[in-house]
Coordinates of C-alpha atoms in Angstrom, one line a residue:
X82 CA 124.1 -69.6 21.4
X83 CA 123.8 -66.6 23.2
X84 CA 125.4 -64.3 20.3
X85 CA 122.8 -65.9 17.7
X86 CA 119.9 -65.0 20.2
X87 CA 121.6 -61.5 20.3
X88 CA 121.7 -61.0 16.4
X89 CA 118.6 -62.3 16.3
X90 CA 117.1 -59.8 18.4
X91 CA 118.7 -56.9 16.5
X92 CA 117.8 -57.9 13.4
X93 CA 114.1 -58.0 14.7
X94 CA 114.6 -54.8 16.5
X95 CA 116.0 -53.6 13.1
X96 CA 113.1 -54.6 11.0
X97 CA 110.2 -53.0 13.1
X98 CA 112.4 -49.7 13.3
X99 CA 112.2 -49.8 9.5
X100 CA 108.6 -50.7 9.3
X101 CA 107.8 -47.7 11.7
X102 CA 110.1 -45.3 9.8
X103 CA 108.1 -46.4 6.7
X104 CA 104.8 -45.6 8.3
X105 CA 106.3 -42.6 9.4
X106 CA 107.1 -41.2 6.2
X107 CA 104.2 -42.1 3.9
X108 CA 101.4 -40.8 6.8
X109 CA 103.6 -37.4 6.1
X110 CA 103.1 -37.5 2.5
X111 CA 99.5 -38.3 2.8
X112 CA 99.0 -35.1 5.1
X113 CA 101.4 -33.3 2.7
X114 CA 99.3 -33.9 -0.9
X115 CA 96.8 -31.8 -0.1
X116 CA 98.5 -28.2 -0.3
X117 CA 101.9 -29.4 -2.9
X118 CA 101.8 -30.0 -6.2
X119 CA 104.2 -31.0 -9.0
X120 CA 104.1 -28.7 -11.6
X121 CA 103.3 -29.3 -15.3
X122 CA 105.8 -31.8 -17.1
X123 CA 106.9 -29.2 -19.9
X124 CA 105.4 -29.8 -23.5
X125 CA 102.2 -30.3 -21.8
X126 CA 99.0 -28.1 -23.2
X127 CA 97.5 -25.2 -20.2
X128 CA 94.6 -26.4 -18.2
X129 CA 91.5 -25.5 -19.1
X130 CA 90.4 -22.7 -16.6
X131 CA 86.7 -21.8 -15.1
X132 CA 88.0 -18.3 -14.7
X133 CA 88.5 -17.5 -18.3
X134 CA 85.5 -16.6 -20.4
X135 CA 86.3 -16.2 -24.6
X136 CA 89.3 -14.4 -24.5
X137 CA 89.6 -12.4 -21.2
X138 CA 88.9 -12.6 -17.5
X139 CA 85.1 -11.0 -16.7
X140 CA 85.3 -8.6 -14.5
X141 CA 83.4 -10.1 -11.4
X142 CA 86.1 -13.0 -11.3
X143 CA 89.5 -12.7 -9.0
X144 CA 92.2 -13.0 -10.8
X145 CA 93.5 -16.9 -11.1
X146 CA 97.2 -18.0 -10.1
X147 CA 100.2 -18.1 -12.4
X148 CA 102.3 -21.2 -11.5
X149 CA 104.9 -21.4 -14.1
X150 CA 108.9 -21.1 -12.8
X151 CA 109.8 -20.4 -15.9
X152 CA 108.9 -17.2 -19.0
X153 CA 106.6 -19.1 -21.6
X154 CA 106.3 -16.8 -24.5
X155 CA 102.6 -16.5 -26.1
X156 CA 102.7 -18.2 -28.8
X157 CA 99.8 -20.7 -29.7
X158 CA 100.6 -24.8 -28.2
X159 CA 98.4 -26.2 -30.7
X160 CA 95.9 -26.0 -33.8
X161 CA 93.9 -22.4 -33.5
X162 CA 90.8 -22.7 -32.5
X163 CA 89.3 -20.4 -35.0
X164 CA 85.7 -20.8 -33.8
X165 CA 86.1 -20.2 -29.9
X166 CA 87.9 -16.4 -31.6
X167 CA 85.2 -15.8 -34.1
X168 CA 82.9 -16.1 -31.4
X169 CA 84.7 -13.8 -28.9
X170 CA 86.2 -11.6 -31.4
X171 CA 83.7 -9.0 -30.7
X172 CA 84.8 -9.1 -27.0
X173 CA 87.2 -6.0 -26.9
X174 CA 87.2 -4.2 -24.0
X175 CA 88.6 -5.5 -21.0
X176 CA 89.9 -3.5 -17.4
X177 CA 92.9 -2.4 -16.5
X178 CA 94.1 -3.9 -13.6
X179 CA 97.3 -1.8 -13.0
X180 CA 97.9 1.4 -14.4
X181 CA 100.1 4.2 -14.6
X182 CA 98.1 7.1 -15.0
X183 CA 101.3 9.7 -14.4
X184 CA 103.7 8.4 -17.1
X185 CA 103.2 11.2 -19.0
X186 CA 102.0 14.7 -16.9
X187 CA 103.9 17.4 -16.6
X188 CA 105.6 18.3 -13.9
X189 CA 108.7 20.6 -12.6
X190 CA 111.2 17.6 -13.2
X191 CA 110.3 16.6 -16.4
X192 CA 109.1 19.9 -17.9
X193 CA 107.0 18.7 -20.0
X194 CA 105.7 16.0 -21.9
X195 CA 108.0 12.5 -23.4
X196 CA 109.3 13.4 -26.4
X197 CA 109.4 9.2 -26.7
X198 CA 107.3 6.6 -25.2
X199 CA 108.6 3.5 -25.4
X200 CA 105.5 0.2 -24.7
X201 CA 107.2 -2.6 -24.5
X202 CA 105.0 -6.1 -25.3
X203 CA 106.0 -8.5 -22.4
X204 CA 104.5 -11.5 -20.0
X205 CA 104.2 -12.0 -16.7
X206 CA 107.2 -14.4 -16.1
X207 CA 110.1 -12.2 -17.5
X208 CA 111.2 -9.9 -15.5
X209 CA 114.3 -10.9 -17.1
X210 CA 113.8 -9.5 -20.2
X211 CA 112.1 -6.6 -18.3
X212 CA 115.2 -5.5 -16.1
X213 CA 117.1 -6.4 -19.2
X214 CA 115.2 -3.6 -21.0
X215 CA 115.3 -0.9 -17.9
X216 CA 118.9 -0.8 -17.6
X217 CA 119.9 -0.6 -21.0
X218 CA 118.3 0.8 -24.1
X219 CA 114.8 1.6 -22.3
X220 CA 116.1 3.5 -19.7
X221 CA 113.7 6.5 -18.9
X222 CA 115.2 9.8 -18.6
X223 CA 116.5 12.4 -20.4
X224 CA 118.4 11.0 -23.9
X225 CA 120.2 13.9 -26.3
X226 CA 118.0 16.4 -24.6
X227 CA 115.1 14.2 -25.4
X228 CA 112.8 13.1 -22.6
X229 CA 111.9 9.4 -22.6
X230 CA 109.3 7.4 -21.0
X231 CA 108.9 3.6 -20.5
X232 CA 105.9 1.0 -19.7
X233 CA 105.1 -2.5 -20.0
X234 CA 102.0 -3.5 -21.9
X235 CA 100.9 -6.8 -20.2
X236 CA 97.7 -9.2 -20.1
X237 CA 96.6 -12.1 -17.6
X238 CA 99.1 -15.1 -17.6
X239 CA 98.1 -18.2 -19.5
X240 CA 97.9 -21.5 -17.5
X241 CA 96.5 -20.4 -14.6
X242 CA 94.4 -22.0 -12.0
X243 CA 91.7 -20.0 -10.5
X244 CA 90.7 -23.5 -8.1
X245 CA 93.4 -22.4 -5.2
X246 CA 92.9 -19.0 -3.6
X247 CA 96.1 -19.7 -1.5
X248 CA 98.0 -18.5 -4.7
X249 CA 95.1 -17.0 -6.7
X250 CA 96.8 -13.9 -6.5
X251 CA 100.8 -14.2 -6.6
X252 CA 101.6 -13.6 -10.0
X253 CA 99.3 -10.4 -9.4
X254 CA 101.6 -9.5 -5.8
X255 CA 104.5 -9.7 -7.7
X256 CA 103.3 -7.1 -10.5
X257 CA 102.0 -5.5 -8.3
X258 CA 105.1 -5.0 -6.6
X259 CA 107.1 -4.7 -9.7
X260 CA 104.8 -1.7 -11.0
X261 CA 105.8 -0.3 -7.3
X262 CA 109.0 -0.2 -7.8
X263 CA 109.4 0.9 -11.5
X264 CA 106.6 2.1 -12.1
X265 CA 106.0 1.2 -15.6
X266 CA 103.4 -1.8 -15.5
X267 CA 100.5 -1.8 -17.6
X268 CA 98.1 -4.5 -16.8
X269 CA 94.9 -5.5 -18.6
X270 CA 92.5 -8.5 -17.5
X271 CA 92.2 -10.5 -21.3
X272 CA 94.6 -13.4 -21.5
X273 CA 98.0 -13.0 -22.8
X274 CA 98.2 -15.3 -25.7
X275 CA 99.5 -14.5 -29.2
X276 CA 96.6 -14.3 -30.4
X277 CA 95.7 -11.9 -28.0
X278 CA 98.4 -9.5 -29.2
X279 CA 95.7 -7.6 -30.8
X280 CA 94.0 -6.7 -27.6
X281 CA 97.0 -5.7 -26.8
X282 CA 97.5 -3.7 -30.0
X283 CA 94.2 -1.7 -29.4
X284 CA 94.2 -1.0 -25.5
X285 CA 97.7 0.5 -25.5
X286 CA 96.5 3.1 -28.5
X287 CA 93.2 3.5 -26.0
X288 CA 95.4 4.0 -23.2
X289 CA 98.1 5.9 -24.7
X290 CA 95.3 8.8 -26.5
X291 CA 93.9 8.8 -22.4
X292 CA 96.7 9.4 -20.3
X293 CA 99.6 10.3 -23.1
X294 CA 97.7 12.8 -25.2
X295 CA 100.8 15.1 -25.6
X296 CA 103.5 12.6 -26.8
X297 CA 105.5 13.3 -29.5
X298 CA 106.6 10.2 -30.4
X299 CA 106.0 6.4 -29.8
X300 CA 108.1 3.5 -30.2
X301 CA 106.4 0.2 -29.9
X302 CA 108.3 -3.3 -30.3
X303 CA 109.2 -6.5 -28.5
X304 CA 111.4 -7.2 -25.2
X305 CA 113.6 -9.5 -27.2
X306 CA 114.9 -6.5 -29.7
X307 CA 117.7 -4.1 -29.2
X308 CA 117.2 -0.5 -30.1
X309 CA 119.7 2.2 -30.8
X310 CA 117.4 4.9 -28.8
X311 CA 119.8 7.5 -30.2
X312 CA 119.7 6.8 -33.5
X313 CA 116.0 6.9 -33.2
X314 CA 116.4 10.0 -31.9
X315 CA 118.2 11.4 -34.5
X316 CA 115.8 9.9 -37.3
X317 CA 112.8 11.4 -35.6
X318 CA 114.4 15.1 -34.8
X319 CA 113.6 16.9 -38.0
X320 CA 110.3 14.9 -38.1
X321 CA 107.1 17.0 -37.2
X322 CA 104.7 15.0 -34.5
X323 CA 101.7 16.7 -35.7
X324 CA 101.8 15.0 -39.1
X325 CA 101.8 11.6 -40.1
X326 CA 104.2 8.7 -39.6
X327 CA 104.9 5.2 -38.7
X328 CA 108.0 3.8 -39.5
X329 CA 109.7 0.6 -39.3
X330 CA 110.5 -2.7 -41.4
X331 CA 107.6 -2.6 -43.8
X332 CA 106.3 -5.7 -45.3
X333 CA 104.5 -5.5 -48.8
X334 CA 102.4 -7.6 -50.4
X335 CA 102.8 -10.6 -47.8
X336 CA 100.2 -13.5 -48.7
X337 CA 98.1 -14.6 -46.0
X338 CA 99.4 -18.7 -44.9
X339 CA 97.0 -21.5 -45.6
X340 CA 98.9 -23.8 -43.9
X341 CA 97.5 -25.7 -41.0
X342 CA 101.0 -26.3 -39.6
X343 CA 102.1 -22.8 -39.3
X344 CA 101.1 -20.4 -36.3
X345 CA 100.1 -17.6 -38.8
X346 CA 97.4 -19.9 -40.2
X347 CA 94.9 -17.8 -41.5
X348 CA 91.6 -19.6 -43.3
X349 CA 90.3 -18.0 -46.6
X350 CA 86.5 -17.5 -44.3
X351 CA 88.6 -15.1 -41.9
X352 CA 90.5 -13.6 -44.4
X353 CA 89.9 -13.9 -48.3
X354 CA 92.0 -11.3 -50.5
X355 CA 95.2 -12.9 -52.0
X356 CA 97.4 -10.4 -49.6
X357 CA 97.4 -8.5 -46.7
X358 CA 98.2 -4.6 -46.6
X359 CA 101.5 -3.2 -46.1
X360 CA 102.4 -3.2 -42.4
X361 CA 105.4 -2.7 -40.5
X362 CA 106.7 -5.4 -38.4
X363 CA 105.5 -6.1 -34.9
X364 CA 109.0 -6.3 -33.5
X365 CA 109.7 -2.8 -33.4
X366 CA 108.2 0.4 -35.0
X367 CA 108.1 4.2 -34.4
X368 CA 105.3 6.8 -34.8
X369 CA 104.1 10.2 -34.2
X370 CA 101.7 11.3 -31.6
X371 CA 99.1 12.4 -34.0
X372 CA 98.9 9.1 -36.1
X373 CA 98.5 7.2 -32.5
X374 CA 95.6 8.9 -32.1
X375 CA 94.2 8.6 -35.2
X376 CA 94.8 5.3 -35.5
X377 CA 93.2 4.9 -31.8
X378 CA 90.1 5.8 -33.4
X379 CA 90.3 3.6 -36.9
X380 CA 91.1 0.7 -34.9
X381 CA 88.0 0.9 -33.0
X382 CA 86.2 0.9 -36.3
X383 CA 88.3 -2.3 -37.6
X384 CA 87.3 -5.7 -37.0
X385 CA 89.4 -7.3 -35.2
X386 CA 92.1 -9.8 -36.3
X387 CA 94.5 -12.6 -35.2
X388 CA 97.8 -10.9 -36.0
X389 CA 98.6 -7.8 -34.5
X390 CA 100.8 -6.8 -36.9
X391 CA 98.8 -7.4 -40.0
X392 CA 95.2 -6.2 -38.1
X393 CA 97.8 -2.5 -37.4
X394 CA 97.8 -2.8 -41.6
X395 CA 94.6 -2.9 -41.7
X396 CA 94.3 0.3 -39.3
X397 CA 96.5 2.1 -41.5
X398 CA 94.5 0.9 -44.8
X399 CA 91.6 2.6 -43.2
X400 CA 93.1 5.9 -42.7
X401 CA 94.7 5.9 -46.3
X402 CA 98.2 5.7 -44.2
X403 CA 101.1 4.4 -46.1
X404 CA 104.0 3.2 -43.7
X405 CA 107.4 4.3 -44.1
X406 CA 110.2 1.8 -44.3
X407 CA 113.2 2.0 -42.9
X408 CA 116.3 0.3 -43.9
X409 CA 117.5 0.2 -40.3
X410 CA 114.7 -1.5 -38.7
X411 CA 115.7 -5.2 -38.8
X412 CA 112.9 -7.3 -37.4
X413 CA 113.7 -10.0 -39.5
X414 CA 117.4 -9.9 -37.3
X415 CA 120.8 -8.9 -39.0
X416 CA 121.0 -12.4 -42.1
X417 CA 124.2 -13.4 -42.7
X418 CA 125.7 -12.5 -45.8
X419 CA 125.9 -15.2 -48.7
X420 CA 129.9 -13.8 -49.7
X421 CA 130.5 -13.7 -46.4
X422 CA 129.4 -16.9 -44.6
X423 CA 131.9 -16.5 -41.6
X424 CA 131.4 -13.3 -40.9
X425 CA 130.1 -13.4 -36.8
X426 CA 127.0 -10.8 -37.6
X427 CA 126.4 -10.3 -33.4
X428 CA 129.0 -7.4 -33.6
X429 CA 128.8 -4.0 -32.4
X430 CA 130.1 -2.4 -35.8
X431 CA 126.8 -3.9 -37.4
X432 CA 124.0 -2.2 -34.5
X433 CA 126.5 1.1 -34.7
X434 CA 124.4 2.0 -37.7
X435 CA 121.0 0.2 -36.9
X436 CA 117.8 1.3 -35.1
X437 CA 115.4 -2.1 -34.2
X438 CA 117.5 -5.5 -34.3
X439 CA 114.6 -8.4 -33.3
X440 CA 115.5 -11.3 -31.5
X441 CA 117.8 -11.4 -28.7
X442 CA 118.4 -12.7 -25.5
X443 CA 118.2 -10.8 -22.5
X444 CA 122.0 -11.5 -22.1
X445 CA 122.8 -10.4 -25.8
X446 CA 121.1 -6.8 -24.9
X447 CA 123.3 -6.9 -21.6
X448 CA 126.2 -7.2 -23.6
X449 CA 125.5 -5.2 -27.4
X450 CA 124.7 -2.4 -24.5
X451 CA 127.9 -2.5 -23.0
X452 CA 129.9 -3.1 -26.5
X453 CA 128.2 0.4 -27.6
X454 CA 128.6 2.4 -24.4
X455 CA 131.5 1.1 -23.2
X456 CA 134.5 3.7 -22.0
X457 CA 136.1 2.8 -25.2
X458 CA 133.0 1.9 -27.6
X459 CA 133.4 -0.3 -30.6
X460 CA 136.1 0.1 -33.6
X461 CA 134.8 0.2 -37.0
X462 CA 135.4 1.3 -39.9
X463 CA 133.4 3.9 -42.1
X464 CA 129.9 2.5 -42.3
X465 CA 128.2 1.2 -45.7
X466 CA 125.0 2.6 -47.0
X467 CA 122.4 0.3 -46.9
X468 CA 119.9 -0.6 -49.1
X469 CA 116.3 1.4 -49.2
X470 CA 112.8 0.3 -49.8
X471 CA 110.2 -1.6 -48.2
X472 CA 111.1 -5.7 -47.8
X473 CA 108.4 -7.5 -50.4
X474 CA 108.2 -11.1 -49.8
X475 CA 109.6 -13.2 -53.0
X476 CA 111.3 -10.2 -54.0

C-alpha cells in the first residue's frame, strides 16, 4: 500500500515538473519572437520594400538589410513588370555609396596608369565568386609587364527589409569591410536586379571616364567566366588604345523574344525592329580607353533598355561602332562537339588557347587556374585553328 502511495506521488510530482517545464519553455519563445525570424522558405518571391522607390534607393533613405545566407543571382523571379520600368526608366542616376577613387592614379609603385582594368559584375552575397576572382585570373598587379587593375561593380541587394534598423545596415558593414580590405568595391544605391544590369552598364563607363581617364584598356565580364589574362594581353599588345575597339563574342542579327516565358521577353511597344544590333556578349568583352569614353557619352544620349548587353549595341549603333569578334571569346561556354560526344570539354588543353570561357563555378576557376599555372602546366598537343567570324543566330 505504501509503495502504490509512493508511485503515486512520483508520478504526480512527475507531471507538474513537466507542466512547469512546458511553461517554461513556451514563455521563452514568446519573449524570443520578437528579435528572430525564420528566413524565407526558398522559391519564395522578395518582399515588397518601402525603402525602394522605381528602380533604386533615394538618396534620403538608409540603406535596408540584406538577409539572404545564401548568393541569389539577379535574375528576374517572375513575369517583368514592364510598366513599373517604363515608368522609372528615366531614373538613371543614382549615388555611389562606396568608391575607389585611387584605382587608377599614378603613383611611384605603379608608374603609371593600368594598362587593364578589369570590372567585374557581382552581388552582394558572393564573396565567393569574388575571392575566387582575386586569387586567380583577376589578380591585380603587374602581368607580362602589363599593369592590371581590379574592381567590383555592385548595386543594393534585392530582398531586403528596410523595417529592422538592428540589421539595416549589415550587408553594408560587410562591403564595407570587404572594400577595406581589397579595396576594389564599387557600390551604387539602385537595386541589383537583372534588369538593373544596365545601370550598371552606364555608371561603370561614368565612373570609369571620372577616376580611370588614362586606361588603356578595359575588360568587362561576369564573375562566373574564366579569362586567360595573358592571352588578352597578347591580343591587345599591338592594338593602339587611342583608336577604336571592343571585342568579344559578337552576336549578329539576334531577334528580339516575344515570348512571355522567357526572361529576355521583350514586347514589340519597347522594342519594334525585327532585330537588335550587333553586340558582343555580356559575359566577357575587352575595349580600349578611348571607345569607353566615347561610349560614356553616347550612352547618356541612349534610352535606356532592359538588357545590358543589347542596350551596349545600341551605344555602339550610335557611334557608327562596329564590334570586333573574336573567336576566343566563348560566352556561350566551350559546346561539345557533335563527332566527339565523349570528349570531357572542362580540360585545360581547350582554355590553353581561349580568352573569355562563361559559366563556371567558383571552384572550376580554382581549379582551370591551377591546371594552367601549375609547376608542370597542362600537356597538349599543337593547337587547332579555330573558326573566325561573328556568331549569327540560325546560322
Amino acid at each position: 500500500m505504501r509503495r502504490r502511495l509512493r508511485l503515486c506521488r512520483e508520478a504526480w510530482l512527475t507531471l507538474l515538473l513537466s507542466a512547469a517545464l512546458g511553461l517554461l519553455l513556451y514563455a521563452q519563445r514568446d519573449g524570443a519572437a520578437p528579435t528572430a525570424r525564420a528566413p524565407p522558405a526558398r522559391g519564395q518571391p522578395p518582399r515588397s520594400t518601402s525603402g525602394l522607390r522605381g528602380r533604386g534607393l533615394p538618396q534620403t533613405a538608409a540603406p535596408p538589410a540584406y538577409e539572404a545566407d545564401t548568393p541569389v543571382p539577379p535574375t528576374p523571379t517572375g513575369p517583368f513588370d514592364f510598366g513599373r520600368y517604363l515608368r522609372a526608366k528615366d531614373q538613371r542616376r543614382f549615388p555611389l555609396l562606396i568608391n575607389q577613387p585611387r584605382k587608377c592614379r599614378r603613383d611611384r609603385a605603379s608608374g603609371g596608369p593600368p594598362d587593364l582594368l578589369i570590372a567585374v559584375k557581382s552581388v552582394a552575397a558572393d564573396f565567393e565568386r569574388r575571392e575566387a576572382v582575386r586569387q586567380t585570373w583577376g589578380a591585380e598587379g603587374r602581368v607580362q609587364g602589363a599593369l592590371v587593375r581590379r574592381v567590383f561593380l555592385l548595386g543594393v541587394p534585392r530582398g531586403i527589409d528596410s523595417g529592422r534598423a538592428g540589421t539595416r545596415t549589415h550587408w553594408r558593414a560587410l562591403l564595407e569591410a570587404e572594400s577595406r580590405a581589397y579595396a576594389d568595391i564599387l557600390l551604387w544605391a539602385f537595386e541589383d536586379t537583372f534588369f538593373n544590369l544596365t545601370l550598371k552598364e552606364i555608371h561603370f563607363l561614368a565612373w570609369a571616364s571620372a577616376f580611370c581617364p588614362d586606361v588603356r584598356f578595359v575588360f568587362k565580364g561576369d564573375a562566373d567566366v574564366f579569362v586567360h589574362v595573358r592571352n588578352l594581353l597578347q591580343f591587345l599588345e599591338p592594338r593602339d588604345p587611342a583608336q577604336d575597339l571592343l571585342a568579344g563574342d559578337v552576336i549578329v542579327q539576334a531577334r528580339p523574344i516575344r515570348s512571355r516565358a522567357s526572361k529576355y521577353f521583350i514586347p514589340e511597344a519597347v522594342y519594334g525592329l525585327p532585330a537588335y544590333p550587333a553586340y558582343a556578349g555580356g559575359g566577357g568583352f575587352v575595349l580600349s580607353g578611348v571607345t569607353l569614353r566615347r561610349l560614356a557619352e553616347a550612352c547618356s544620349q541612349v534610352e535606356l533598355f532592359p538588357i545590358d548587353d543589347v542596350f551596349l549595341g545600341m551605344c555602339l549603333q550610335r557611334l557608327r561602332l562596329t564590334p570586333e569578334p573574336h573567336s576566343a571569346f566563348r560566352t556561350f561556354g566551350i559546346p561539345q562537339p557533335s563527332a566527339a560526344p565523349h570528349l570531357r570539354t572542362f580540360d585545360p588543353c581547350f582554355y590553353r588557347e581561349l580568352v573569355v570561357v562563361h559559366g563556371l563555378s567558383a571552384a572550376d576557376i580554382w581549379l582551370m587556374w591551377r591546371l594552367l599555372h601549375g609547376p608542370q602546366g597542362p600537356v597538349c598537343a599543337h593547337p587547332q585553328p579555330v573558326a573566325t567570324g561573328p556568331f549569327q543566330w540560325n546560322a
